[in-house]
Coordinates of C-alpha atoms in Angstrom, one line a residue:
X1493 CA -5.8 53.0 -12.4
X1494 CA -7.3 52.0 -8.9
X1495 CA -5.9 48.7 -9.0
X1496 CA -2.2 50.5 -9.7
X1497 CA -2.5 52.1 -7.0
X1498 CA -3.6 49.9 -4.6
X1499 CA -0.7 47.9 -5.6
X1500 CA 1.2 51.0 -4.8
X1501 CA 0.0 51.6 -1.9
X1502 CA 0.3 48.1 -0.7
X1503 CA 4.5 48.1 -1.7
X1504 CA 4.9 51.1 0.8
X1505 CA 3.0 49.7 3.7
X1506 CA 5.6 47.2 2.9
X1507 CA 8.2 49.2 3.1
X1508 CA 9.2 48.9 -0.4
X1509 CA 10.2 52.2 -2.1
X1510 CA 10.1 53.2 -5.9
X1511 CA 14.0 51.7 -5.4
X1512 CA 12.6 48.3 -5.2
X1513 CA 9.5 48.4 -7.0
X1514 CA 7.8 49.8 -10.4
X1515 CA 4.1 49.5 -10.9
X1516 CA 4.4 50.4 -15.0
X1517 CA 0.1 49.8 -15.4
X1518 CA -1.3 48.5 -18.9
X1519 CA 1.4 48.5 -21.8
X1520 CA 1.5 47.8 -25.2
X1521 CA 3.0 44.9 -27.1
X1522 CA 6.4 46.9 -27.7
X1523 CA 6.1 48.7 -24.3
X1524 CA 6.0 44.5 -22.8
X1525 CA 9.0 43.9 -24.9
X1526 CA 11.3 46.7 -24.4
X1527 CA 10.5 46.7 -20.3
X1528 CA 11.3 42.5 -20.6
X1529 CA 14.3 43.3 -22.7
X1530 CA 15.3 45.5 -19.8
X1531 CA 14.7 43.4 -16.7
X1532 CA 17.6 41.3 -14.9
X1533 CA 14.7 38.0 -14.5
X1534 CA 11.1 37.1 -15.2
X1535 CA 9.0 36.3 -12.7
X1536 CA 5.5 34.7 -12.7
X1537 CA 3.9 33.3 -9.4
X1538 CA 1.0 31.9 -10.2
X1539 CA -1.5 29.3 -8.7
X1540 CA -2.7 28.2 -12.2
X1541 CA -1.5 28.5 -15.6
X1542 CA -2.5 26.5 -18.9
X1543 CA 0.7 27.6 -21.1
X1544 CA 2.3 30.8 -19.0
X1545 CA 3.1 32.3 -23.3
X1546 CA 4.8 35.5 -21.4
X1547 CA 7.2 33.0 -19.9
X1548 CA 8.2 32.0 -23.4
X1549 CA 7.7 35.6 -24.4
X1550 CA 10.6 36.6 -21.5
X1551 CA 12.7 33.9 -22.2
X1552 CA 12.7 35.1 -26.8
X1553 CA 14.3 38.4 -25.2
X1554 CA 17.1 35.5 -23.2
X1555 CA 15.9 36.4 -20.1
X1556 CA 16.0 33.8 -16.9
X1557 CA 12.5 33.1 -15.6
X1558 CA 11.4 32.3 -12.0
X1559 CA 7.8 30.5 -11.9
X1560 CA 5.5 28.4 -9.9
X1561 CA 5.0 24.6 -10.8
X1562 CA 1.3 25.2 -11.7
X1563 CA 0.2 23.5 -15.0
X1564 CA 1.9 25.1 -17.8
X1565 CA 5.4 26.5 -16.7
X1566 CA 6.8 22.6 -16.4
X1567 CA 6.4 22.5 -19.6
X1568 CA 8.3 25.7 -21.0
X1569 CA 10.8 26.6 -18.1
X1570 CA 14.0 24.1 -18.3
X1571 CA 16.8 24.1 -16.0
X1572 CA 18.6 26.4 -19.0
X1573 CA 16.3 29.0 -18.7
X1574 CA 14.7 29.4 -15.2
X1575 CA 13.7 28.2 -12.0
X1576 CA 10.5 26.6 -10.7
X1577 CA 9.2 26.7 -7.4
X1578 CA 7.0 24.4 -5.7
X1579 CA 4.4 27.0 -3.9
X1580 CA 3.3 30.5 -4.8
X1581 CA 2.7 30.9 -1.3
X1582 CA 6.5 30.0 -0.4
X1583 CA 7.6 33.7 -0.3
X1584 CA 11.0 33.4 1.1
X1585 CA 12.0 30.6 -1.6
X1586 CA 10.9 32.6 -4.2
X1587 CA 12.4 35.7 -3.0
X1588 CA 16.1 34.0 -2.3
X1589 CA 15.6 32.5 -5.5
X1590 CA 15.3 35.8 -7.3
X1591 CA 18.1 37.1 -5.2
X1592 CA 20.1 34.4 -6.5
X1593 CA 19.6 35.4 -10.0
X1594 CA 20.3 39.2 -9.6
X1595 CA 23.4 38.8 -7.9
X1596 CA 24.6 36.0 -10.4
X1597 CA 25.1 33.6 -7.6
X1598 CA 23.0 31.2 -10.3
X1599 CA 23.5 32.1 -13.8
X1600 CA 22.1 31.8 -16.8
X1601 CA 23.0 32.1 -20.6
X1602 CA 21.0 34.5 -22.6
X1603 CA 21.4 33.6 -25.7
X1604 CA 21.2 29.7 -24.7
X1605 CA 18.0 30.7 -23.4
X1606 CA 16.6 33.1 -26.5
X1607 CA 17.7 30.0 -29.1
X1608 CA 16.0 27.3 -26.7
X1609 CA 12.8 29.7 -26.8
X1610 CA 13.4 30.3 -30.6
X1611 CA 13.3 26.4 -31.5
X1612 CA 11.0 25.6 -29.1
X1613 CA 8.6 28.4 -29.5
X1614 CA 9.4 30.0 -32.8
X1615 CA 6.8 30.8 -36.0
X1616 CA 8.8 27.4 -37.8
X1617 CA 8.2 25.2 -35.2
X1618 CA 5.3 26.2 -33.9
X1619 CA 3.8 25.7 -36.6
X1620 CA 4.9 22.2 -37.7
X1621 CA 4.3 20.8 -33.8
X1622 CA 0.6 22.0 -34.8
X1623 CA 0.8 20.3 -38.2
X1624 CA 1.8 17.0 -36.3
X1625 CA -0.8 17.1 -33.4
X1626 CA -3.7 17.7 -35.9
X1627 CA -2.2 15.1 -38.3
X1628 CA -2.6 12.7 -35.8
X1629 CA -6.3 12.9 -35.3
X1630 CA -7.1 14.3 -39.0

């Protein structure tokens, strides 16, 4: 698509070969999975989010996540499973924070992370937070 490929284009002005970087374009649900499954951290710098569900999403397949305090990721990323950072615009944080994390200078526990995501975010509870919230004004 044009927008892959301005993204492309954009990473080699950069200086940033296919080494470093890997525009996949649109992917299915099991394409998402399998490609989060494989990553070393999940990253999500955003100005605004309301919930951020592919944070929770990364951190079901126990993997770390780095995201922007922006609405919705203080409420899903804990120091167990990721990192916050204060400004999407604060491009050398983020990237030494991400280098942290790939070169395990900060670690994290996967399968902390997946069953904090599980009982936080899983079908069971899910569904009874909902029950709750609705009881209350029902």
């Amino acid at each position: 698509s044009d927008s892959k490929l301005r993204w492309e284009i954009l990473a080699r002005e950069m200086g940033l070969g296919v080494d470093r970087v890997r525009f996949l374009g649109t992917l299915n649900r099991t394409q998402v999975r399998d490609w989060m499954q494989k990553c070393s951290v999940f990253v999500l710098p955003s100005r605004l989010e309301t919930f951020g569900c592919v944070l929770a999403e990364a951190q079901a397949c126990g993997k770390p996540v780095v995201a922007t305090r922006c609405g919705g990721p203080e409420s899903i990323v804990t120091s167990e499973s990721g990192i916050l950072v204060d400004d999407v615009d604060d491009y050398e944080t983020l990237a030494s924070v991400i280098d942290r994390i790939i070169t395990r200078k900060i670690r994290f526990d996967s399968r902390l992370i997946r069953e904090q995501a599980v009982n936080r975010f899983g079908r069971r509870n899910f569904v009874k937070s909902m029950f709750d919230l609705y009881s209350r004004f029902f």
